[in-house]
Amino acid sequence: MGRKAVHPGKHLAKQLHELEISAAELARQLQVPTNRITEIMNGERALTGDSALRLGHFFGTGAEFWLNMQKLYELRLAEEKSGAAIKTLPTRADMQKKPAKSGGARA
């Protein structure tokens, strides 16, 4: 099993704690509703492209940093939920090992 899924809001909360600013203050700086920031911090809301752009600008990290954290979070959740079942599905390589079915296209 892979690493534990960690919502990017946890990282955001840590950053705000270190800066000693509130979610409401960050929201004012980013010109977004406070509930957007608090919901992200609480893991109740996914980061959107708009939020990633704003956070990347504010923290000087770039939007990709924030979207990559969101992507990793979602992939890890999917792995936890469906990973074992998905690993039992056939692969392209498995399909190429099978003999061709008769009745296919003729030359």
PDB file of N, CA and C in Angstrom, residues 1 78-89:
ATOM      1  N   MET A   1       0.858  -1.181   0.000  1.00  0.00           N
ATOM      2  CA  MET A   1       0.000   0.000   0.000  1.00  0.00           C
ATOM      3  C   MET A   1       0.891   1.226   0.000  1.00  0.00           C
ATOM      4  N   ALA A  78      -7.921   7.010  -4.080  1.00  0.00           N
ATOM      5  CA  ALA A  78      -8.370   6.005  -5.039  1.00  0.00           C
ATOM      6  C   ALA A  78      -7.622   4.691  -4.839  1.00  0.00           C
ATOM      7  N   GLU A  79      -6.318   4.782  -4.564  1.00  0.00           N
ATOM      8  CA  GLU A  79      -5.518   3.573  -4.312  1.00  0.00           C
ATOM      9  C   GLU A  79      -6.036   2.840  -3.077  1.00  0.00           C
ATOM     10  N   GLU A  80      -6.333   3.589  -2.028  1.00  0.00           N
ATOM     11  CA  GLU A  80      -6.857   2.972  -0.806  1.00  0.00           C
ATOM     12  C   GLU A  80      -8.201   2.287  -1.071  1.00  0.00           C
ATOM     13  N   LYS A  81      -9.040   2.939  -1.864  1.00  0.00           N
ATOM     14  CA  LYS A  81     -10.395   2.430  -2.093  1.00  0.00           C
ATOM     15  C   LYS A  81     -10.436   1.306  -3.127  1.00  0.00           C
ATOM     16  N   SER A  82      -9.744   1.479  -4.243  1.00  0.00           N
ATOM     17  CA  SER A  82      -9.906   0.563  -5.368  1.00  0.00           C
ATOM     18  C   SER A  82      -8.631  -0.096  -5.855  1.00  0.00           C
ATOM     19  N   GLY A  83      -7.500   0.258  -5.280  1.00  0.00           N
ATOM     20  CA  GLY A  83      -6.226  -0.217  -5.786  1.00  0.00           C
ATOM     21  C   GLY A  83      -6.112  -1.724  -5.886  1.00  0.00           C
ATOM     22  N   ALA A  84      -6.509  -2.429  -4.856  1.00  0.00           N
ATOM     23  CA  ALA A  84      -6.382  -3.892  -4.863  1.00  0.00           C
ATOM     24  C   ALA A  84      -7.233  -4.513  -5.968  1.00  0.00           C
ATOM     25  N   ALA A  85      -8.445  -4.020  -6.143  1.00  0.00           N
ATOM     26  CA  ALA A  85      -9.333  -4.554  -7.182  1.00  0.00           C
ATOM     27  C   ALA A  85      -8.799  -4.228  -8.571  1.00  0.00           C
ATOM     28  N   ILE A  86      -8.267  -3.041  -8.740  1.00  0.00           N
ATOM     29  CA  ILE A  86      -7.747  -2.636 -10.043  1.00  0.00           C
ATOM     30  C   ILE A  86      -6.551  -3.496 -10.433  1.00  0.00           C
ATOM     31  N   LYS A  87      -5.733  -3.864  -9.465  1.00  0.00           N
ATOM     32  CA  LYS A  87      -4.548  -4.685  -9.763  1.00  0.00           C
ATOM     33  C   LYS A  87      -4.916  -6.068 -10.281  1.00  0.00           C
ATOM     34  N   THR A  88      -6.142  -6.524 -10.055  1.00  0.00           N
ATOM     35  CA  THR A  88      -6.565  -7.829 -10.557  1.00  0.00           C
ATOM     36  C   THR A  88      -7.107  -7.761 -11.983  1.00  0.00           C
ATOM     37  N   LEU A  89      -7.315  -6.575 -12.523  1.00  0.00           N
ATOM     38  CA  LEU A  89      -7.838  -6.420 -13.881  1.00  0.00           C
ATOM     39  C   LEU A  89      -6.767  -6.779 -14.902  1.00  0.00           C
TER      40      LEU A  89
END
